[in-house]
């Protein structure tokens, strides 16, 4: 594969990009000089660009295309709903069947006691909704000073003002004077990068104990909630040590605060269970959702609310919050079809029992590579840490951009694998086959080899 442009349409589209399109998370000068890769079609786990190159999508779009590309049932669900009722809002004591039926379908697969859903257009909007609902909840209980939300460094909770503030990405906070007041952060459970001389087990307990330390520092009477991803996705597929979540549960049981699980990435089968909270045995009070809800075919997100929280806000009068597209009928119809496919085709069972164990086994074969310091993963999530020294976990100087070098080789060799610093991450569609997993791992090894030639001396 090469970056050479031979299709005149590619040049035309790239010109449109330079002249009119502002892409997310982009250096516009750099993008204008290079021009974006133009993706024109997709099927299964593969994409094709405007130059005719076939690419294995190791990131399921952006963590979201659970059932793969080309799902005619989802297309038909959208088309049928557009013909029947293309749009109506859910304001003014009005509703429509798709939103109501999807809310029930979500409650049917959610953890016990989580029976209510507020729909949004994205995971970012879901976390904005969470922040407002959590503070409304405490105000309804006569404790309006309980406003502070504790989050984690390097966590990701979206890109809106509230979402980016909840997240712990410093480079995002540097733009826009973030975080907003009332949000504080604690260390992440990232043993490979931050564990020092502690064992993973020791570090897991230490990282969890930082929650209690922060609650006591801020004051229990001021803390509203703790929000965390079961597995930090955009932060680099940070899988907590086994001691982490049990200790977190012990701490949460001691204090009167809410627990919010951000399930935008882990939800709807990514771990082999319906939710990451199921995988770890956690009992959240609220869960934000998006991505796999519709397999990315139509934008949709939401907030799943426990009976405990609902009973309080139900008695609290108006909840003055909402979006034009909350529970959009077309998105809801696609979500219903998507959940039906996940259930009827037993995709979660196949992930849990067959393909995820195979993916994790094959990925760990890359641990012998001289550039690889650690391989970790759960379900259909994986991370490959690039390190200068395997034994000491010493990283390459950040200015070398080793992860971006590797990502470039991936793009050139028909594989989409994301770089988070010097961590290469994957989250392929849940429907990926064993043969396609073999292809993914073989291409990943080739790209590691190409990267090593340029950075290891």
Short mmCIF file of C-alpha atoms in Angstrom, two decimals:
data_model
loop_
_atom_site.label_atom_id
_atom_site.label_comp_id
_atom_site.label_asym_id
_atom_site.label_seq_id
_atom_site.Cartn_x
_atom_site.Cartn_y
_atom_site.Cartn_z
CA UNK A 1 0.00 0.00 0.00
CA UNK A 2 1.20 3.52 -0.73
CA UNK A 3 0.11 7.08 -0.05
CA UNK A 4 0.42 7.95 -3.74
CA UNK A 5 -2.81 9.44 -5.11
CA UNK A 6 -3.87 8.10 -8.48
CA UNK A 7 -7.63 8.64 -8.38
CA UNK A 8 -8.69 12.18 -9.45
CA UNK A 9 -11.68 11.92 -7.10
CA UNK A 10 -9.29 11.51 -4.18
CA UNK A 11 -7.66 14.82 -5.02
CA UNK A 12 -11.07 16.45 -5.36
CA UNK A 13 -12.23 15.20 -1.96
CA UNK A 14 -8.94 16.18 -0.33
CA UNK A 15 -9.35 19.67 -1.75
CA UNK A 16 -12.82 19.83 -0.19
CA UNK A 17 -11.24 18.83 3.10
CA UNK A 18 -8.65 21.62 2.89
CA UNK A 19 -11.21 24.24 1.90
CA UNK A 20 -14.23 23.36 3.99
CA UNK A 21 -13.96 20.50 6.52
CA UNK A 22 -12.76 20.81 10.11
CA UNK A 23 -11.96 17.33 11.39
CA UNK A 24 -12.00 16.25 15.07
CA UNK A 25 -8.75 16.14 17.05
CA UNK A 26 -6.65 17.35 14.12
CA UNK A 27 -3.68 19.61 13.42
CA UNK A 28 -5.31 21.40 10.51
CA UNK A 29 -2.09 22.62 8.94
CA UNK A 30 -0.65 19.11 9.00
CA UNK A 31 -3.88 17.59 7.69
CA UNK A 32 -4.12 20.14 4.87
CA UNK A 33 -0.57 19.41 3.76
CA UNK A 34 -1.02 15.65 3.77
CA UNK A 35 -4.71 15.29 2.92
CA UNK A 36 -6.99 12.79 4.64
CA UNK A 37 -7.36 9.18 3.63
CA UNK A 38 -10.77 8.97 1.99
CA UNK A 39 -12.77 5.92 3.07
CA UNK A 40 -15.43 5.07 0.50
CA UNK A 41 -16.94 1.71 1.45
CA UNK A 42 -16.87 -1.07 4.01
CA UNK A 43 -17.99 -4.65 4.54
CA UNK A 44 -17.58 -7.00 7.50
CA UNK A 45 -14.32 -6.01 9.21
CA UNK A 46 -12.81 -4.33 6.14
CA UNK A 47 -12.68 -0.82 4.73
CA UNK A 48 -11.70 0.41 1.26
CA UNK A 49 -10.27 3.83 0.52
CA UNK A 50 -10.71 5.90 -2.62
CA UNK A 51 -7.45 4.50 -4.00
CA UNK A 52 -8.83 0.96 -3.83
CA UNK A 53 -6.78 -0.20 -0.84
CA UNK A 54 -8.36 -2.83 1.42
CA UNK A 55 -7.84 -2.22 5.14
CA UNK A 56 -8.62 -4.44 8.15
CA UNK A 57 -10.35 -2.20 10.68
CA UNK A 58 -8.79 -3.14 13.99
CA UNK A 59 -10.67 -0.33 15.76
CA UNK A 60 -14.29 -1.06 14.74
CA UNK A 61 -14.59 2.48 13.42
CA UNK A 62 -14.12 4.22 16.74
CA UNK A 63 -14.77 1.30 19.11
CA UNK A 64 -18.34 1.10 17.85
CA UNK A 65 -19.07 -1.11 14.80
CA UNK A 66 -19.91 -4.16 16.89
CA UNK A 67 -21.79 -6.19 14.27
CA UNK A 68 -19.47 -5.21 11.42
CA UNK A 69 -20.07 -3.17 8.31
CA UNK A 70 -22.72 -3.91 5.70
CA UNK A 71 -25.47 -4.99 8.09
CA UNK A 72 -28.55 -4.96 5.89
CA UNK A 73 -30.90 -5.50 8.85
CA UNK A 74 -29.76 -2.22 10.36
CA UNK A 75 -30.09 -0.42 7.03
CA UNK A 76 -33.61 -1.79 6.58
CA UNK A 77 -34.58 -0.84 10.13
CA UNK A 78 -33.49 2.74 9.48
CA UNK A 79 -35.25 2.91 6.11
CA UNK A 80 -38.52 1.48 7.45
CA UNK A 81 -38.53 3.90 10.37
CA UNK A 82 -37.78 6.85 8.11
CA UNK A 83 -40.80 5.99 6.03
CA UNK A 84 -43.07 5.61 9.06
CA UNK A 85 -41.88 8.39 11.39
CA UNK A 86 -38.55 9.99 10.43
CA UNK A 87 -38.51 12.28 13.44
CA UNK A 88 -40.44 13.49 16.39
CA UNK A 89 -39.17 14.81 19.71
CA UNK A 90 -39.77 13.36 23.16
CA UNK A 91 -40.43 16.71 24.83
CA UNK A 92 -43.88 17.95 25.96
CA UNK A 93 -45.14 14.66 27.43
CA UNK A 94 -44.79 12.94 24.06
CA UNK A 95 -43.09 9.70 23.06
CA UNK A 96 -42.94 7.24 20.17
CA UNK A 97 -42.69 3.42 20.02
CA UNK A 98 -39.02 3.03 18.94
CA UNK A 99 -37.65 5.00 21.91
CA UNK A 100 -39.92 3.25 24.40
CA UNK A 101 -39.18 -0.21 23.02
CA UNK A 102 -35.43 0.47 22.99
CA UNK A 103 -35.51 1.73 26.58
CA UNK A 104 -37.12 -1.57 27.62
CA UNK A 105 -34.68 -3.62 25.52
CA UNK A 106 -31.73 -1.87 27.19
CA UNK A 107 -33.21 -2.38 30.65
CA UNK A 108 -33.62 -6.08 29.83
CA UNK A 109 -29.86 -6.52 29.37
CA UNK A 110 -28.64 -3.95 31.92
CA UNK A 111 -27.52 -4.97 35.41
CA UNK A 112 -30.30 -5.73 37.88
CA UNK A 113 -32.08 -2.67 39.21
CA UNK A 114 -31.18 -0.45 36.26
CA UNK A 115 -34.49 0.03 34.52
CA UNK A 116 -34.60 3.60 33.22
CA UNK A 117 -32.92 5.22 30.19
CA UNK A 118 -32.39 8.86 29.21
CA UNK A 119 -31.43 9.07 25.53
CA UNK A 120 -28.83 11.41 24.07
CA UNK A 121 -27.02 11.80 20.76
CA UNK A 122 -23.62 10.59 21.96
CA UNK A 123 -21.57 9.37 24.89
CA UNK A 124 -20.34 12.91 25.50
CA UNK A 125 -23.92 14.10 25.85
CA UNK A 126 -24.59 11.10 28.08
CA UNK A 127 -21.90 12.25 30.50
CA UNK A 128 -23.18 15.84 30.44
CA UNK A 129 -26.59 14.40 31.31
CA UNK A 130 -25.03 12.35 34.09
CA UNK A 131 -23.39 15.40 35.67
CA UNK A 132 -26.67 17.31 35.70
CA UNK A 133 -28.72 14.36 36.93
CA UNK A 134 -26.29 13.51 39.73
CA UNK A 135 -26.37 17.07 41.04
CA UNK A 136 -30.18 17.19 40.64
CA UNK A 137 -30.40 13.91 42.59
CA UNK A 138 -28.54 15.30 45.58
CA UNK A 139 -30.49 18.58 45.46
CA UNK A 140 -33.72 16.55 45.55
CA UNK A 141 -32.40 14.78 48.64
CA UNK A 142 -31.79 18.11 50.37
CA UNK A 143 -27.98 17.94 49.96
CA UNK A 144 -27.26 20.49 47.21
CA UNK A 145 -23.66 20.94 48.35
CA UNK A 146 -22.83 17.39 47.18
CA UNK A 147 -21.61 18.50 43.74
CA UNK A 148 -18.02 17.33 43.29
CA UNK A 149 -17.44 14.46 40.90
CA UNK A 150 -14.26 12.41 41.22
CA UNK A 151 -12.75 11.05 38.02
CA UNK A 152 -9.38 9.63 36.97
CA UNK A 153 -6.34 11.04 35.23
CA UNK A 154 -6.17 9.84 31.63
CA UNK A 155 -9.79 8.71 31.69
CA UNK A 156 -11.94 9.75 28.75
CA UNK A 157 -15.56 10.83 29.09
CA UNK A 158 -16.15 12.79 25.90
CA UNK A 159 -15.28 16.08 24.29
CA UNK A 160 -18.04 18.47 25.36
CA UNK A 161 -17.15 20.98 28.07
CA UNK A 162 -18.47 18.75 30.86
CA UNK A 163 -17.26 15.53 29.22
CA UNK A 164 -13.74 16.84 28.66
CA UNK A 165 -13.67 18.17 32.23
CA UNK A 166 -14.73 14.80 33.61
CA UNK A 167 -12.02 13.16 31.55
CA UNK A 168 -8.45 13.38 32.73
CA UNK A 169 -6.69 14.25 29.47
CA UNK A 170 -4.28 17.11 30.23
CA UNK A 171 -3.88 18.10 26.59
CA UNK A 172 -7.65 18.61 26.39
CA UNK A 173 -7.74 20.60 29.62
CA UNK A 174 -5.10 22.98 28.24
CA UNK A 175 -7.59 24.24 25.66
CA UNK A 176 -10.67 26.01 26.95
CA UNK A 177 -9.73 26.55 30.60
CA UNK A 178 -10.78 23.10 31.77
CA UNK A 179 -11.77 21.34 33.93
CA UNK A 180 -14.81 23.29 35.04
CA UNK A 181 -15.27 23.69 38.81
CA UNK A 182 -16.52 20.75 40.83
CA UNK A 183 -14.50 18.01 39.13
CA UNK A 184 -11.34 16.49 40.61
CA UNK A 185 -9.09 13.65 39.48
CA UNK A 186 -7.21 10.76 41.05
CA UNK A 187 -4.44 8.50 39.66
CA UNK A 188 -5.34 5.84 37.11
CA UNK A 189 -4.74 2.08 37.65
CA UNK A 190 -2.03 1.93 34.94
CA UNK A 191 0.57 -0.46 36.31
CA UNK A 192 2.82 -0.68 33.23
CA UNK A 193 3.18 3.07 32.96
CA UNK A 194 2.94 4.18 36.58
CA UNK A 195 3.33 1.15 38.85
CA UNK A 196 6.98 1.80 39.69
CA UNK A 197 8.47 -0.88 41.93
CA UNK A 198 5.10 -2.13 43.17
CA UNK A 199 3.67 -5.44 42.02
CA UNK A 200 0.47 -5.17 39.97
CA UNK A 201 -1.50 -6.38 43.00
CA UNK A 202 0.04 -3.79 45.32
CA UNK A 203 -0.43 -1.05 42.77
CA UNK A 204 -4.09 -1.96 42.23
CA UNK A 205 -4.82 -1.47 45.94
CA UNK A 206 -2.79 1.75 46.05
CA UNK A 207 -4.61 3.21 43.04
CA UNK A 208 -8.00 2.31 44.50
CA UNK A 209 -7.06 3.82 47.87
CA UNK A 210 -6.60 7.17 46.12
CA UNK A 211 -10.38 7.33 45.81
CA UNK A 212 -10.86 7.17 49.56
CA UNK A 213 -8.06 9.66 50.05
CA UNK A 214 -9.76 12.12 47.69
CA UNK A 215 -13.21 11.63 49.28
CA UNK A 216 -11.73 12.49 52.68
CA UNK A 217 -9.80 15.43 51.23
CA UNK A 218 -12.86 16.96 49.53
CA UNK A 219 -15.25 15.89 52.26
CA UNK A 220 -17.94 13.24 51.90
CA UNK A 221 -20.61 15.91 52.29
CA UNK A 222 -19.31 17.59 49.13
CA UNK A 223 -18.75 14.54 46.90
CA UNK A 224 -21.58 13.59 44.56
CA UNK A 225 -20.14 10.70 42.56
CA UNK A 226 -17.17 8.75 41.29
CA UNK A 227 -17.05 8.11 37.53
CA UNK A 228 -14.81 5.55 35.86
CA UNK A 229 -14.58 3.39 32.76
CA UNK A 230 -14.42 -0.33 33.63
CA UNK A 231 -11.44 -0.41 31.26
CA UNK A 232 -10.00 2.93 30.17
CA UNK A 233 -10.31 2.93 26.40
CA UNK A 234 -8.94 6.09 24.83
CA UNK A 235 -6.38 6.27 27.62
CA UNK A 236 -4.68 3.19 26.16
CA UNK A 237 -6.81 0.16 27.07
CA UNK A 238 -5.81 0.42 30.73
CA UNK A 239 -6.90 -2.84 32.36
CA UNK A 240 -6.86 -2.46 36.15
CA UNK A 241 -4.95 -5.00 38.24
CA UNK A 242 -7.20 -7.70 39.71
CA UNK A 243 -7.07 -6.04 43.12
CA UNK A 244 -8.42 -2.70 41.90
CA UNK A 245 -12.17 -3.08 41.47
CA UNK A 246 -12.73 -5.21 44.63
CA UNK A 247 -11.02 -2.48 46.68
CA UNK A 248 -13.01 0.26 44.90
CA UNK A 249 -16.23 -1.57 45.79
CA UNK A 250 -15.17 -1.69 49.45
CA UNK A 251 -14.54 2.06 49.45
CA UNK A 252 -17.80 2.92 47.70
CA UNK A 253 -19.71 0.85 50.28
CA UNK A 254 -18.30 3.06 53.06
CA UNK A 255 -19.40 6.42 51.68
CA UNK A 256 -22.64 8.02 50.57
CA UNK A 257 -21.72 8.84 46.98
CA UNK A 258 -22.96 7.58 43.61
CA UNK A 259 -20.94 5.33 41.32
CA UNK A 260 -21.07 6.03 37.59
CA UNK A 261 -19.72 3.51 35.08
CA UNK A 262 -18.83 4.98 31.71
CA UNK A 263 -19.79 2.04 29.48
CA UNK A 264 -19.51 3.91 26.17
CA UNK A 265 -16.70 1.60 25.02
CA UNK A 266 -17.16 -1.47 27.23
CA UNK A 267 -20.93 -1.71 26.79
CA UNK A 268 -22.82 -4.05 24.48
CA UNK A 269 -20.42 -6.95 24.35
CA UNK A 270 -16.91 -5.53 24.10
CA UNK A 271 -15.73 -7.60 27.10
CA UNK A 272 -17.82 -10.65 26.21
CA UNK A 273 -20.49 -9.56 28.70
CA UNK A 274 -23.25 -7.06 28.06
CA UNK A 275 -21.41 -4.46 30.09
CA UNK A 276 -17.98 -4.03 31.61
CA UNK A 277 -19.73 -3.71 34.96
CA UNK A 278 -21.00 -7.27 34.50
CA UNK A 279 -17.47 -8.45 33.69
CA UNK A 280 -16.05 -6.98 36.90
CA UNK A 281 -19.07 -7.53 39.14
CA UNK A 282 -19.57 -3.81 39.79
CA UNK A 283 -22.91 -2.28 40.78
CA UNK A 284 -23.14 1.24 39.33
CA UNK A 285 -25.91 3.70 40.06
CA UNK A 286 -25.72 5.17 36.55
CA UNK A 287 -24.11 4.00 33.29
CA UNK A 288 -23.37 6.09 30.23
CA UNK A 289 -23.76 4.29 26.89
CA UNK A 290 -23.27 4.92 23.16
CA UNK A 291 -21.10 3.40 20.37
CA UNK A 292 -22.05 -0.30 20.37
CA UNK A 293 -25.69 0.57 21.08
CA UNK A 294 -26.29 1.13 17.36
CA UNK A 295 -22.98 -0.35 16.12
CA UNK A 296 -22.22 3.21 15.05
CA UNK A 297 -24.68 3.08 12.14
CA UNK A 298 -26.62 6.05 13.55
CA UNK A 299 -25.45 8.40 16.33
CA UNK A 300 -27.03 7.61 19.70
CA UNK A 301 -26.07 7.61 23.34
CA UNK A 302 -27.76 7.53 26.69
CA UNK A 303 -27.68 7.23 30.43
CA UNK A 304 -29.00 4.12 32.18
CA UNK A 305 -30.37 5.09 35.58
CA UNK A 306 -30.86 2.81 38.57
CA UNK A 307 -34.18 2.48 40.39
CA UNK A 308 -32.48 4.06 43.41
CA UNK A 309 -31.67 7.26 41.52
CA UNK A 310 -34.93 7.30 39.58
CA UNK A 311 -37.08 7.11 42.71
CA UNK A 312 -35.48 10.32 43.99
CA UNK A 313 -35.61 12.36 40.78
CA UNK A 314 -39.10 11.03 40.04
CA UNK A 315 -40.31 12.89 43.12
CA UNK A 316 -38.23 15.98 42.34
CA UNK A 317 -40.34 17.77 39.74
CA UNK A 318 -39.03 18.75 36.29
CA UNK A 319 -35.58 17.60 35.21
CA UNK A 320 -34.73 20.62 33.07
CA UNK A 321 -32.46 18.96 30.57
CA UNK A 322 -32.76 17.37 27.14
CA UNK A 323 -31.79 17.34 23.49
CA UNK A 324 -33.73 17.76 20.25
CA UNK A 325 -32.62 14.29 19.19
CA UNK A 326 -33.11 12.49 22.53
CA UNK A 327 -34.53 9.09 21.56
CA UNK A 328 -34.50 9.87 17.83
CA UNK A 329 -36.88 7.30 16.24
CA UNK A 330 -34.49 6.24 13.46
CA UNK A 331 -31.58 5.78 15.87
CA UNK A 332 -33.85 3.90 18.27
CA UNK A 333 -35.05 1.59 15.49
CA UNK A 334 -31.46 0.82 14.54
CA UNK A 335 -30.57 0.26 18.20
CA UNK A 336 -33.42 -2.22 18.55
CA UNK A 337 -32.31 -4.12 15.45
CA UNK A 338 -28.71 -4.08 16.66
CA UNK A 339 -29.59 -5.53 20.08
CA UNK A 340 -31.74 -8.16 18.38
CA UNK A 341 -28.79 -9.21 16.20
CA UNK A 342 -26.46 -9.39 19.20
CA UNK A 343 -28.97 -11.65 20.96
CA UNK A 344 -30.30 -13.83 18.14
CA UNK A 345 -26.90 -14.46 16.56
CA UNK A 346 -25.41 -15.13 20.01
CA UNK A 347 -22.55 -12.76 19.25
CA UNK A 348 -21.67 -12.18 22.90
CA UNK A 349 -21.50 -15.92 23.56
CA UNK A 350 -19.23 -16.41 20.57
CA UNK A 351 -16.98 -13.56 21.68
CA UNK A 352 -16.80 -14.87 25.24
CA UNK A 353 -16.27 -18.53 24.42
CA UNK A 354 -14.42 -18.55 21.08
CA UNK A 355 -13.06 -15.46 19.39
CA UNK A 356 -11.99 -13.34 22.37
CA UNK A 357 -9.90 -16.14 23.95
CA UNK A 358 -8.36 -16.75 20.53
CA UNK A 359 -7.62 -13.04 20.01
CA UNK A 360 -6.02 -12.73 23.44
CA UNK A 361 -3.91 -15.87 22.86
CA UNK A 362 -2.69 -14.64 19.46
CA UNK A 363 -2.02 -11.11 20.70
CA UNK A 364 0.16 -12.37 23.52
CA UNK A 365 2.41 -14.07 21.00
CA UNK A 366 3.61 -10.54 20.18
CA UNK A 367 5.08 -10.24 23.68
CA UNK A 368 8.29 -11.85 22.42
CA UNK A 369 8.91 -8.98 20.02
CA UNK A 370 11.95 -6.86 20.98
CA UNK A 371 9.87 -3.67 20.78
CA UNK A 372 7.04 -4.94 23.00
CA UNK A 373 7.10 -4.37 26.75
CA UNK A 374 3.64 -5.75 27.56
CA UNK A 375 0.58 -7.17 25.85
CA UNK A 376 -2.74 -7.00 27.68
CA UNK A 377 -6.37 -7.38 26.79
CA UNK A 378 -9.89 -8.39 27.74
CA UNK A 379 -12.55 -9.59 25.35
CA UNK A 380 -12.29 -7.65 22.10
CA UNK A 381 -9.90 -5.07 23.55
CA UNK A 382 -6.12 -5.21 23.35
CA UNK A 383 -3.03 -3.10 23.98
CA UNK A 384 0.58 -3.52 22.89
CA UNK A 385 3.05 -1.41 24.88
CA UNK A 386 6.10 -0.27 22.93
CA UNK A 387 9.11 0.02 25.22
CA UNK A 388 12.80 0.78 24.95
CA UNK A 389 13.61 -1.71 27.71
CA UNK A 390 11.33 -4.69 28.42
CA UNK A 391 12.70 -5.40 31.89
CA UNK A 392 12.58 -1.87 33.31
CA UNK A 393 9.52 -0.74 31.32
CA UNK A 394 11.54 2.28 30.17
CA UNK A 395 9.75 4.18 27.40
CA UNK A 396 11.17 5.87 24.35
CA UNK A 397 11.57 9.67 24.50
CA UNK A 398 8.17 11.14 23.67
CA UNK A 399 9.61 13.32 20.92
CA UNK A 400 10.48 10.19 18.93
CA UNK A 401 6.79 9.48 18.43
CA UNK A 402 7.33 5.72 18.21
CA UNK A 403 3.63 4.97 18.46
CA UNK A 404 2.84 7.28 15.57
CA UNK A 405 5.63 5.69 13.53
CA UNK A 406 4.04 2.30 14.13
CA UNK A 407 0.59 3.62 13.30
CA UNK A 408 1.95 4.94 10.01
CA UNK A 409 3.31 1.49 9.12
CA UNK A 410 -0.09 0.02 10.00
CA UNK A 411 -1.87 2.38 7.63
CA UNK A 412 0.63 1.54 4.90
CA UNK A 413 0.12 -2.19 5.38
CA UNK A 414 -3.64 -2.52 5.46
CA UNK A 415 -4.34 -2.38 9.20
CA UNK A 416 -5.98 0.24 11.40
CA UNK A 417 -4.40 0.11 14.84
CA UNK A 418 -4.55 3.22 17.03
CA UNK A 419 -1.62 4.80 18.85
CA UNK A 420 -2.09 6.30 22.31
CA UNK A 421 1.37 7.65 22.99
CA UNK A 422 3.52 4.55 22.55
CA UNK A 423 0.66 2.16 23.24
CA UNK A 424 -0.88 0.46 20.21
CA UNK A 425 -4.50 -0.47 20.78
CA UNK A 426 -7.14 -2.54 19.02
CA UNK A 427 -10.89 -3.05 19.38
CA UNK A 428 -12.06 -4.92 16.28
CA UNK A 429 -15.70 -5.59 15.40
CA UNK A 430 -17.20 -8.27 17.65
CA UNK A 431 -17.92 -10.39 14.57
CA UNK A 432 -14.25 -10.76 13.56
CA UNK A 433 -13.41 -14.39 12.66
CA UNK A 434 -10.41 -16.46 13.73
CA UNK A 435 -8.92 -16.19 10.23
CA UNK A 436 -9.30 -12.41 10.38
CA UNK A 437 -7.72 -12.37 13.83
CA UNK A 438 -4.75 -14.26 12.34
CA UNK A 439 -4.51 -11.61 9.62
CA UNK A 440 -4.67 -8.81 12.20
CA UNK A 441 -1.89 -10.30 14.34
CA UNK A 442 0.32 -11.07 11.33
CA UNK A 443 -0.02 -7.52 10.05
CA UNK A 444 0.62 -6.14 13.54
CA UNK A 445 3.87 -8.15 13.78
CA UNK A 446 4.98 -6.92 10.38
CA UNK A 447 4.36 -3.32 11.44
CA UNK A 448 6.23 -3.87 14.71
CA UNK A 449 9.15 -5.22 12.70
CA UNK A 450 9.14 -2.19 10.43
CA UNK A 451 8.97 0.14 13.43
CA UNK A 452 11.79 -1.66 15.26
CA UNK A 453 14.14 -1.24 12.31
CA UNK A 454 13.84 2.49 12.61
CA UNK A 455 13.95 2.96 16.39
CA UNK A 456 15.98 0.12 17.93
CA UNK A 457 19.73 0.51 17.71
#
